[in-house]
Amino acid sequence: MKTVTKKRLSAIAAAAICAAVFASCKSGAPDSGDASQSVTESVSAGTPEAVTIAADPNAAETGVPVNLEEGVSDKMYGRAIMSEGNKVRLAHAMKKAQNGEEVTVGVIGGSITQGSLASSSETCYASLFNNWWQTKFPDAKINFVNAGIGGTNSYLGVHRVDEHLLAYKPDVVIVEFSVNDTDKTMNKYSYDSLVRKILSCDSNPAVMLLFTTMEDGSSLQDVHKEIGKAYDLPMLSYHDAVYPEVAAGNLIWKDISPDNIHPNDAGHDIIGQIISRYLDGVYDELDSITEEPSPFAAEALTKDYYVNAKMLSAADVPLTSSEGFEVVEKDFYDQFHNNWKTTSGGTLTFDIECRNLGVFFLCTTDGKSGTYEVYVDGVRKGKLEADFTGGWGSYGITKQVKLANEVEKHTVEIKPAEGSEDKGITIFGLMVS
């Protein structure tokens, strides 16, 4: 793996543990050497490569400092609006709220969406987004769902979105994964399926894509914007608003972020201003937007490998055999229940029908976790490396071990690798489609 990628992934996971409410996790890309390559196009073409987007030298005028107290300038806002997108669903939600009806707004993403390193939950962009609806429509009942989990990417997101967000029948959703997605091939597929899942929800939600950035400009927004363009979605770029100003020396990164990823209150406020200003523009056009929302029917930009993606816990998977593992209500995460856990080795064996299979498990720094191997139909397909001794903190990680074009029945065995026979592991659940 390239050094820049190691630094980027390390920074994402390390900073995510600063969240006050949730312990952090980091979602890794599949090991292409272990994962099935039976699909016509490999979802992971190799080692994930961090995508760093250079600042346009003409985007910001050198020597014109950004005054954060004066708010987002017209030039910053103009850069931030990558696409206004189709506004029909968004206008429909606003009209519902205008009529005093119940409206649910939600967000899904990583630690930025969760609110890590904001001074409080009230100052993060997600809450500012909710505040816009509460303030604009005081007579409506506005429900708010924050489905952000620190360090996670769209691969985990597409598997958990049904339970954590879509179960609440949202009317409007912001999707934010551009710094947590690191594999421009695999995450293009997972992000596409995630966005399609949300757009296909029975509540016909409006979807807005938010693109954030790291200090060095790293962001997967150029990959994600292909999905937004395909479905004519609003796309708002914090990256394009601030990064050219930072590159030009007009804005000091430390004034908007205490580390190299997470916005502080000032950074979240910039995001909030961009979102609010865009929403204000749609609100001002309500009388001219007369079209009614229709069910989502666009063809997939990608193979839509994760169209039926879901999470399975220990309560959902009958085991053929089990040795050494117990089922615990929850270990580490409040959002994921019925985990498999062992402290001293063991094996799990089960049968499952799927075309995609991934494992979501816990890496720990206590030296008590080991490496487990996943066998599918007797063939080793991946390693679950749960030992993170000496690292920055314990975190969750995803591992894709099987991907195929067709649904098939498989026998899966998870057991310790050589040298880890007496080591433990916690498995939060399986990711299947």
CSV table of C-alpha atoms in Angstrom, one decimal:
chain,number,residue,atom,x,y,z
A,1,MET,CA,0.0,0.0,0.0
A,2,LYS,CA,1.2,3.4,-0.8
A,3,THR,CA,2.4,5.6,2.1
A,4,VAL,CA,-0.2,8.3,1.4
A,5,THR,CA,-2.9,5.6,1.6
A,6,LYS,CA,-1.6,4.3,4.9
A,7,LYS,CA,-1.5,7.8,6.4
A,8,ARG,CA,-5.0,8.6,5.2
A,9,LEU,CA,-6.6,5.4,6.5
A,10,SER,CA,-4.8,5.8,9.8
A,11,ALA,CA,-5.9,9.3,10.2
A,12,ILE,CA,-9.5,8.5,9.5
A,13,ALA,CA,-9.6,5.7,12.1
A,14,ALA,CA,-7.4,7.5,14.6
A,15,ALA,CA,-9.4,10.7,14.6
A,16,ALA,CA,-12.7,8.9,14.6
A,17,ILE,CA,-12.1,7.6,18.2
A,18,CYS,CA,-12.4,11.2,19.4
A,19,ALA,CA,-16.2,11.0,19.1
A,20,ALA,CA,-17.9,11.4,22.5
A,21,VAL,CA,-20.8,9.1,21.9
A,22,PHE,CA,-19.5,6.3,19.7
A,23,ALA,CA,-16.2,4.5,19.7
A,24,SER,CA,-14.7,4.7,16.2
A,25,CYS,CA,-14.3,2.2,13.5
A,26,LYS,CA,-12.6,2.0,10.1
A,27,SER,CA,-14.0,0.1,7.1
A,28,GLY,CA,-11.3,-1.5,5.1
A,29,ALA,CA,-11.4,-2.5,1.4
A,30,PRO,CA,-11.5,-6.1,0.4
A,31,ASP,CA,-8.2,-7.9,0.0
A,32,SER,CA,-8.3,-8.6,-3.8
A,33,GLY,CA,-5.9,-11.5,-3.3
A,34,ASP,CA,-8.4,-13.3,-1.1
A,35,ALA,CA,-11.8,-12.1,-2.2
A,36,SER,CA,-13.6,-14.0,-5.0
A,37,GLN,CA,-12.8,-12.7,-8.5
A,38,SER,CA,-15.7,-14.5,-10.2
A,39,VAL,CA,-17.4,-11.3,-11.2
A,40,THR,CA,-16.8,-9.9,-14.7
A,41,GLU,CA,-15.4,-6.7,-13.2
A,42,SER,CA,-13.5,-6.9,-10.0
A,43,VAL,CA,-14.9,-4.7,-7.3
A,44,SER,CA,-11.4,-4.2,-6.0
A,45,ALA,CA,-8.8,-3.9,-8.7
A,46,GLY,CA,-6.0,-3.8,-6.2
A,47,THR,CA,-4.7,-1.8,-3.3
A,48,PRO,CA,-6.9,1.1,-2.4
A,49,GLU,CA,-5.4,4.4,-3.6
A,50,ALA,CA,-6.2,7.6,-1.9
A,51,VAL,CA,-7.5,10.1,-4.4
A,52,THR,CA,-6.1,13.6,-3.8
A,53,ILE,CA,-7.8,16.3,-5.8
A,54,ALA,CA,-5.6,19.3,-6.6
A,55,ALA,CA,-6.9,22.8,-6.0
A,56,ASP,CA,-7.7,24.8,-9.1
A,57,PRO,CA,-5.1,27.6,-9.1
A,58,ASN,CA,-7.7,30.0,-10.6
A,59,ALA,CA,-10.4,29.1,-8.2
A,60,ALA,CA,-9.4,31.4,-5.4
A,61,GLU,CA,-7.7,34.8,-5.6
A,62,THR,CA,-4.4,34.8,-3.7
A,63,GLY,CA,-4.1,37.4,-1.0
A,64,VAL,CA,-7.8,37.7,-0.1
A,65,PRO,CA,-8.1,36.2,3.3
A,66,VAL,CA,-11.4,34.4,4.2
A,67,ASN,CA,-13.2,36.1,7.0
A,68,LEU,CA,-15.1,33.3,8.8
A,69,GLU,CA,-17.2,35.8,10.7
A,70,GLU,CA,-18.6,37.2,7.4
A,71,GLY,CA,-19.7,33.7,6.3
A,72,VAL,CA,-19.3,31.8,3.1
A,73,SER,CA,-18.6,34.2,0.2
A,74,ASP,CA,-20.4,34.0,-3.1
A,75,LYS,CA,-17.3,32.6,-4.8
A,76,MET,CA,-17.0,29.9,-2.2
A,77,TYR,CA,-20.7,29.0,-2.5
A,78,GLY,CA,-20.5,29.0,-6.3
A,79,ARG,CA,-17.7,26.5,-6.2
A,80,ALA,CA,-19.5,24.4,-3.6
A,81,ILE,CA,-22.6,23.9,-5.8
A,82,MET,CA,-21.3,21.2,-8.1
A,83,SER,CA,-24.9,20.5,-9.3
A,84,GLU,CA,-28.3,21.9,-8.3
A,85,GLY,CA,-29.8,18.6,-9.5
A,86,ASN,CA,-33.5,17.7,-9.8
A,87,LYS,CA,-35.4,19.6,-7.1
A,88,VAL,CA,-38.8,17.8,-7.4
A,89,ARG,CA,-38.5,15.5,-4.4
A,90,LEU,CA,-36.9,18.2,-2.3
A,91,ALA,CA,-39.7,20.7,-3.2
A,92,HIS,CA,-42.3,18.0,-2.4
A,93,ALA,CA,-40.8,17.6,1.1
A,94,MET,CA,-40.8,21.3,1.7
A,95,LYS,CA,-44.5,21.6,0.6
A,96,LYS,CA,-45.4,18.9,3.0
A,97,ALA,CA,-43.7,20.8,5.8
A,98,GLN,CA,-45.3,24.0,4.6
A,99,ASN,CA,-48.7,22.4,5.0
A,100,GLY,CA,-47.8,21.4,8.6
A,101,GLU,CA,-47.4,17.7,7.8
A,102,GLU,CA,-44.8,15.4,9.3
A,103,VAL,CA,-41.4,15.4,7.6
A,104,THR,CA,-38.4,13.3,8.4
A,105,VAL,CA,-34.9,14.4,7.4
A,106,GLY,CA,-31.8,12.3,7.8
A,107,VAL,CA,-28.1,12.0,7.3
A,108,ILE,CA,-25.8,9.0,6.8
A,109,GLY,CA,-22.0,9.1,6.7
A,110,GLY,CA,-18.9,8.7,8.8
A,111,SER,CA,-17.5,10.6,11.8
A,112,ILE,CA,-18.0,14.1,10.2
A,113,THR,CA,-21.7,13.3,10.0
A,114,GLN,CA,-21.7,11.8,13.4
A,115,GLY,CA,-20.3,15.1,14.7
A,116,SER,CA,-16.8,14.1,15.8
A,117,LEU,CA,-14.7,17.1,17.1
A,118,ALA,CA,-17.6,19.5,16.9
A,119,SER,CA,-18.0,21.1,20.3
A,120,SER,CA,-21.4,19.6,20.7
A,121,SER,CA,-24.0,17.7,18.7
A,122,GLU,CA,-25.8,21.0,18.1
A,123,THR,CA,-22.9,22.6,16.3
A,124,CYS,CA,-22.3,19.8,13.7
A,125,TYR,CA,-23.5,20.2,10.1
A,126,ALA,CA,-26.1,17.5,10.6
A,127,SER,CA,-27.9,19.4,13.4
A,128,LEU,CA,-27.6,22.7,11.4
A,129,PHE,CA,-29.3,20.9,8.5
A,130,ASN,CA,-32.1,19.8,10.9
A,131,ASN,CA,-32.3,23.4,12.3
A,132,TRP,CA,-33.0,24.8,8.9
A,133,TRP,CA,-36.1,22.6,8.6
A,134,GLN,CA,-37.2,23.4,12.2
A,135,THR,CA,-36.8,27.1,11.7
A,136,LYS,CA,-38.3,27.4,8.2
A,137,PHE,CA,-41.3,25.3,9.1
A,138,PRO,CA,-42.2,25.9,12.7
A,139,ASP,CA,-45.7,24.5,12.3
A,140,ALA,CA,-44.6,21.1,10.9
A,141,LYS,CA,-43.4,18.1,12.9
A,142,ILE,CA,-39.8,17.6,11.8
A,143,ASN,CA,-38.2,14.3,12.7
A,144,PHE,CA,-34.4,13.9,12.5
A,145,VAL,CA,-32.3,10.8,12.1
A,146,ASN,CA,-28.5,10.9,12.3
A,147,ALA,CA,-27.1,7.7,10.9
A,148,GLY,CA,-23.5,8.8,11.0
A,149,ILE,CA,-20.9,6.3,12.5
A,150,GLY,CA,-17.3,7.3,12.8
A,151,GLY,CA,-14.8,5.8,10.4
A,152,THR,CA,-17.3,3.8,8.4
A,153,ASN,CA,-17.5,3.8,4.6
A,154,SER,CA,-20.3,3.3,2.1
A,155,TYR,CA,-19.6,-0.5,1.9
A,156,LEU,CA,-20.9,-0.8,5.5
A,157,GLY,CA,-23.4,2.0,4.8
A,158,VAL,CA,-25.2,0.2,2.1
A,159,HIS,CA,-25.6,-2.9,4.3
A,160,ARG,CA,-26.9,-0.9,7.4
A,161,VAL,CA,-28.9,1.8,5.7
A,162,ASP,CA,-32.2,-0.1,5.9
A,163,GLU,CA,-32.2,-0.4,9.6
A,164,HIS,CA,-30.4,2.8,10.6
A,165,LEU,CA,-32.1,5.2,8.2
A,166,LEU,CA,-34.7,3.9,5.8
A,167,ALA,CA,-36.8,2.3,8.5
A,168,TYR,CA,-37.8,5.8,9.5
A,169,LYS,CA,-39.2,6.6,6.0
A,170,PRO,CA,-37.1,9.8,5.4
A,171,ASP,CA,-38.3,12.6,3.1
A,172,VAL,CA,-34.8,14.1,2.6
A,173,VAL,CA,-31.4,12.5,3.1
A,174,ILE,CA,-27.8,13.8,2.9
A,175,VAL,CA,-25.1,11.2,2.1
A,176,GLU,CA,-21.5,11.9,3.2
A,177,PHE,CA,-18.8,9.4,2.6
A,178,SER,CA,-16.2,11.1,0.5
A,179,VAL,CA,-13.3,11.0,3.0
A,180,ASN,CA,-14.1,7.5,4.4
A,181,ASP,CA,-14.4,5.9,1.0
A,182,THR,CA,-10.9,5.2,-0.1
A,183,ASP,CA,-11.1,2.6,-2.9
A,184,LYS,CA,-12.2,4.3,-6.2
A,185,THR,CA,-13.3,1.0,-7.7
A,186,MET,CA,-15.0,-0.9,-4.9
A,187,ASN,CA,-16.5,2.2,-3.2
A,188,LYS,CA,-17.9,3.4,-6.5
A,189,TYR,CA,-20.0,0.2,-6.5
A,190,SER,CA,-21.0,0.4,-2.9
A,191,TYR,CA,-21.8,4.2,-3.1
A,192,ASP,CA,-23.9,3.7,-6.2
A,193,SER,CA,-25.9,0.9,-4.5
A,194,LEU,CA,-26.3,3.0,-1.3
A,195,VAL,CA,-27.6,6.0,-3.2
A,196,ARG,CA,-30.0,3.8,-5.3
A,197,LYS,CA,-31.3,2.1,-2.1
A,198,ILE,CA,-32.2,5.4,-0.6
A,199,LEU,CA,-33.8,6.8,-3.8
A,200,SER,CA,-35.8,3.6,-4.1
A,201,CYS,CA,-37.3,3.8,-0.6
A,202,ASP,CA,-41.1,3.9,-0.5
A,203,SER,CA,-41.1,7.4,0.9
A,204,ASN,CA,-39.4,8.7,-2.3
A,205,PRO,CA,-36.8,10.7,-0.4
A,206,ALA,CA,-34.8,13.6,-1.9
A,207,VAL,CA,-31.1,12.8,-1.8
A,208,MET,CA,-28.4,15.4,-1.5
A,209,LEU,CA,-24.7,14.4,-1.9
A,210,LEU,CA,-22.2,16.1,0.4
A,211,PHE,CA,-18.5,15.9,-0.4
A,212,THR,CA,-16.0,16.7,2.3
A,213,THR,CA,-12.2,16.8,2.2
A,214,MET,CA,-9.0,16.1,4.1
A,215,GLU,CA,-6.4,18.8,4.6
A,216,ASP,CA,-4.3,17.6,1.6
A,217,GLY,CA,-7.4,17.6,-0.6
A,218,SER,CA,-8.0,13.8,-0.5
A,219,SER,CA,-11.6,13.0,-1.3
A,220,LEU,CA,-13.4,10.5,-3.4
A,221,GLN,CA,-15.8,13.2,-4.6
A,222,ASP,CA,-14.8,12.9,-8.3
A,223,VAL,CA,-15.8,9.2,-8.1
A,224,HIS,CA,-19.0,9.9,-6.2
A,225,LYS,CA,-20.0,12.8,-8.4
A,226,GLU,CA,-20.4,10.3,-11.3
A,227,ILE,CA,-23.2,8.7,-9.3
A,228,GLY,CA,-24.8,12.1,-8.6
A,229,LYS,CA,-24.6,13.1,-12.2
A,230,ALA,CA,-26.2,9.8,-13.4
A,231,TYR,CA,-29.2,10.4,-11.2
A,232,ASP,CA,-29.3,14.2,-11.4
A,233,LEU,CA,-28.9,14.8,-7.7
A,234,PRO,CA,-27.9,18.0,-5.8
A,235,MET,CA,-24.2,17.8,-5.1
A,236,LEU,CA,-22.6,20.1,-2.5
A,237,SER,CA,-18.8,20.2,-2.1
A,238,TYR,CA,-17.2,21.4,1.1
A,239,HIS,CA,-13.9,20.4,-0.6
A,240,ASP,CA,-14.4,22.8,-3.5
A,241,ALA,CA,-15.5,25.6,-1.1
A,242,VAL,CA,-12.6,25.5,1.2
A,243,TYR,CA,-9.7,23.7,-0.3
A,244,PRO,CA,-8.8,26.2,-3.0
A,245,GLU,CA,-8.7,28.9,-0.3
A,246,VAL,CA,-6.5,26.8,1.9
A,247,ALA,CA,-4.2,26.1,-1.1
A,248,ALA,CA,-4.0,29.8,-1.9
A,249,GLY,CA,-3.1,30.7,1.7
A,250,ASN,CA,-6.4,32.6,2.2
A,251,LEU,CA,-7.7,30.2,4.9
A,252,ILE,CA,-5.7,28.4,7.6
A,253,TRP,CA,-6.8,24.8,7.8
A,254,LYS,CA,-6.4,24.8,11.6
A,255,ASP,CA,-9.0,27.5,11.8
A,256,ILE,CA,-11.6,25.0,10.5
A,257,SER,CA,-10.3,21.7,11.7
A,258,PRO,CA,-8.3,20.5,14.8
A,259,ASP,CA,-6.8,17.6,12.8
A,260,ASN,CA,-6.5,16.7,9.2
A,261,ILE,CA,-10.0,15.6,8.6
A,262,HIS,CA,-12.8,16.7,10.9
A,263,PRO,CA,-14.3,20.2,10.8
A,264,ASN,CA,-14.5,22.1,14.0
A,265,ASP,CA,-17.5,24.3,14.7
A,266,ALA,CA,-16.3,26.9,12.1
A,267,GLY,CA,-15.9,24.1,9.5
A,268,HIS,CA,-19.3,22.6,10.3
A,269,ASP,CA,-20.8,26.1,10.1
A,270,ILE,CA,-19.4,26.5,6.5
A,271,ILE,CA,-21.1,23.2,5.6
A,272,GLY,CA,-24.3,24.4,7.3
A,273,GLN,CA,-24.2,27.7,5.4
A,274,ILE,CA,-23.8,25.9,2.1
A,275,ILE,CA,-26.6,23.5,2.8
A,276,SER,CA,-28.9,26.2,4.1
A,277,ARG,CA,-28.2,28.6,1.2
A,278,TYR,CA,-29.0,25.8,-1.3
A,279,LEU,CA,-32.2,24.9,0.5
A,280,ASP,CA,-33.2,28.6,0.6
A,281,GLY,CA,-32.9,28.7,-3.2
A,282,VAL,CA,-35.1,25.7,-3.6
A,283,TYR,CA,-37.6,27.2,-1.2
A,284,ASP,CA,-37.8,30.4,-3.2
A,285,GLU,CA,-38.7,28.3,-6.3
A,286,LEU,CA,-41.5,26.3,-4.7
A,287,ASP,CA,-44.3,27.9,-6.7
A,288,SER,CA,-42.6,27.1,-10.0
A,289,ILE,CA,-41.8,23.4,-9.1
A,290,THR,CA,-45.2,21.8,-9.9
A,291,GLU,CA,-44.1,18.3,-10.9
A,292,GLU,CA,-44.9,15.4,-8.5
A,293,PRO,CA,-42.3,12.9,-7.3
A,294,SER,CA,-42.2,9.6,-9.1
A,295,PRO,CA,-40.7,6.2,-8.1
A,296,PHE,CA,-37.0,5.9,-8.8
A,297,ALA,CA,-36.5,3.9,-12.0
A,298,ALA,CA,-33.2,4.9,-13.4
A,299,GLU,CA,-30.8,2.2,-14.6
A,300,ALA,CA,-27.8,1.6,-12.4
A,301,LEU,CA,-24.6,3.3,-13.3
A,302,THR,CA,-22.7,0.3,-12.1
A,303,LYS,CA,-23.5,-3.4,-11.6
A,304,ASP,CA,-25.5,-2.6,-8.5
A,305,TYR,CA,-23.9,-5.5,-6.7
A,306,TYR,CA,-25.4,-4.5,-3.3
A,307,VAL,CA,-28.9,-3.9,-4.4
A,308,ASN,CA,-30.3,-6.1,-1.7
A,309,ALA,CA,-27.6,-5.6,0.9
A,310,LYS,CA,-28.4,-6.2,4.5
A,311,MET,CA,-26.7,-6.9,7.8
A,312,LEU,CA,-27.2,-10.2,9.6
A,313,SER,CA,-26.5,-10.6,13.3
A,314,ALA,CA,-26.0,-13.8,15.3
A,315,ALA,CA,-29.8,-13.8,15.8
A,316,ASP,CA,-30.3,-14.1,12.1
A,317,VAL,CA,-27.9,-16.9,11.1
A,318,PRO,CA,-28.5,-20.5,12.2
A,319,LEU,CA,-25.2,-22.2,12.8
A,320,THR,CA,-24.2,-25.6,11.6
A,321,SER,CA,-21.7,-25.8,14.4
A,322,SER,CA,-20.1,-23.5,16.9
A,323,GLU,CA,-17.2,-24.0,19.3
A,324,GLY,CA,-15.8,-21.3,21.7
A,325,PHE,CA,-18.1,-18.5,20.6
A,326,GLU,CA,-20.9,-17.0,22.6
A,327,VAL,CA,-23.6,-14.5,21.5
A,328,VAL,CA,-23.4,-11.2,23.4
A,329,GLU,CA,-26.1,-8.5,23.2
A,330,LYS,CA,-23.6,-5.9,22.1
A,331,ASP,CA,-19.9,-5.4,22.3
A,332,PHE,CA,-18.5,-1.9,21.5
A,333,TYR,CA,-21.3,-0.6,19.3
A,334,ASP,CA,-24.8,0.5,20.4
A,335,GLN,CA,-26.0,0.1,16.8
A,336,PHE,CA,-25.1,-3.5,16.3
A,337,HIS,CA,-26.7,-6.2,18.5
A,338,ASN,CA,-26.2,-9.9,18.9
A,339,ASN,CA,-22.5,-10.2,18.2
A,340,TRP,CA,-20.5,-13.4,18.1
A,341,LYS,CA,-17.6,-13.2,20.6
A,342,THR,CA,-14.8,-15.5,21.7
A,343,THR,CA,-11.9,-14.7,24.0
A,344,SER,CA,-9.9,-17.9,23.5
A,345,GLY,CA,-10.3,-19.3,20.0
A,346,GLY,CA,-13.2,-21.1,18.4
A,347,THR,CA,-14.9,-21.8,15.1
A,348,LEU,CA,-18.2,-20.8,13.5
A,349,THR,CA,-19.8,-22.8,10.6
A,350,PHE,CA,-23.0,-21.9,8.8
A,351,ASP,CA,-24.7,-22.2,5.4
A,352,ILE,CA,-25.8,-19.0,3.6
A,353,GLU,CA,-27.2,-18.0,0.2
A,354,CYS,CA,-25.7,-14.9,-1.2
A,355,ARG,CA,-23.6,-13.4,-4.0
A,356,ASN,CA,-21.8,-10.9,-1.7
A,357,LEU,CA,-20.5,-11.8,1.7
A,358,GLY,CA,-18.6,-9.6,4.1
A,359,VAL,CA,-17.7,-9.7,7.8
A,360,PHE,CA,-17.8,-6.7,10.2
A,361,PHE,CA,-15.5,-7.3,13.1
A,362,LEU,CA,-13.6,-5.6,15.9
A,363,CYS,CA,-9.9,-4.8,16.0
A,364,THR,CA,-8.5,-4.3,19.5
A,365,THR,CA,-5.3,-2.9,21.0
A,366,ASP,CA,-5.3,-5.1,24.1
A,367,GLY,CA,-3.2,-8.0,22.5
A,368,LYS,CA,-6.1,-10.4,23.1
A,369,SER,CA,-7.4,-10.6,19.6
A,370,GLY,CA,-6.0,-12.7,16.8
A,371,THR,CA,-6.2,-13.4,13.1
A,372,TYR,CA,-9.1,-15.5,11.9
A,373,GLU,CA,-9.6,-17.0,8.4
A,374,VAL,CA,-12.8,-17.3,6.4
A,375,TYR,CA,-13.3,-20.4,4.3
A,376,VAL,CA,-16.1,-20.5,1.7
A,377,ASP,CA,-16.9,-24.0,0.4
A,378,GLY,CA,-13.6,-25.1,1.8
A,379,VAL,CA,-11.5,-22.5,0.1
A,380,ARG,CA,-9.8,-19.7,2.1
A,381,LYS,CA,-11.2,-16.4,1.0
A,382,GLY,CA,-10.0,-13.9,3.5
A,383,LYS,CA,-8.4,-13.1,6.8
A,384,LEU,CA,-9.9,-11.2,9.7
A,385,GLU,CA,-6.9,-9.5,11.3
A,386,ALA,CA,-8.3,-8.4,14.7
A,387,ASP,CA,-5.0,-7.7,16.5
A,388,PHE,CA,-4.2,-4.0,16.6
A,389,THR,CA,-1.7,-4.0,19.5
A,390,GLY,CA,0.0,-0.7,20.0
A,391,GLY,CA,-2.5,1.1,17.8
A,392,TRP,CA,-4.5,4.3,18.4
A,393,GLY,CA,-7.6,2.5,19.6
A,394,SER,CA,-10.0,-0.3,19.0
A,395,TYR,CA,-12.2,0.0,15.9
A,396,GLY,CA,-14.5,-1.9,13.7
A,397,ILE,CA,-13.5,-3.0,10.2
A,398,THR,CA,-15.2,-4.6,7.2
A,399,LYS,CA,-13.8,-7.4,5.1
A,400,GLN,CA,-15.4,-8.5,1.9
A,401,VAL,CA,-14.7,-12.2,1.3
A,402,LYS,CA,-17.0,-13.2,-1.5
A,403,LEU,CA,-18.5,-11.5,-4.5
A,404,ALA,CA,-20.2,-13.2,-7.5
A,405,ASN,CA,-22.7,-12.4,-10.2
A,406,GLU,CA,-25.2,-15.0,-9.0
A,407,VAL,CA,-26.8,-16.0,-5.7
A,408,GLU,CA,-25.5,-19.3,-4.6
A,409,LYS,CA,-25.6,-21.4,-1.4
A,410,HIS,CA,-22.3,-21.6,0.4
A,411,THR,CA,-20.9,-23.2,3.5
A,412,VAL,CA,-18.8,-20.8,5.5
A,413,GLU,CA,-16.3,-21.5,8.2
A,414,ILE,CA,-14.5,-18.9,10.4
A,415,LYS,CA,-11.6,-20.3,12.4
A,416,PRO,CA,-8.3,-19.1,13.9
A,417,ALA,CA,-5.3,-18.8,11.7
A,418,GLU,CA,-2.1,-20.6,12.8
A,419,GLY,CA,-0.7,-18.9,15.9
A,420,SER,CA,-4.1,-17.5,17.0
A,421,GLU,CA,-5.7,-20.6,18.3
A,422,ASP,CA,-6.0,-19.1,21.8
A,423,LYS,CA,-6.9,-15.5,20.7
A,424,GLY,CA,-10.2,-13.9,20.6
A,425,ILE,CA,-12.4,-11.9,18.1
A,426,THR,CA,-15.8,-10.1,18.1
A,427,ILE,CA,-17.8,-10.4,15.0
A,428,PHE,CA,-20.5,-7.7,14.8
A,429,GLY,CA,-22.3,-9.3,11.9
A,430,LEU,CA,-22.3,-10.5,8.3
A,431,MET,CA,-22.9,-8.2,5.3
A,432,VAL,CA,-24.8,-10.0,2.5
A,433,SER,CA,-26.7,-9.4,-0.7
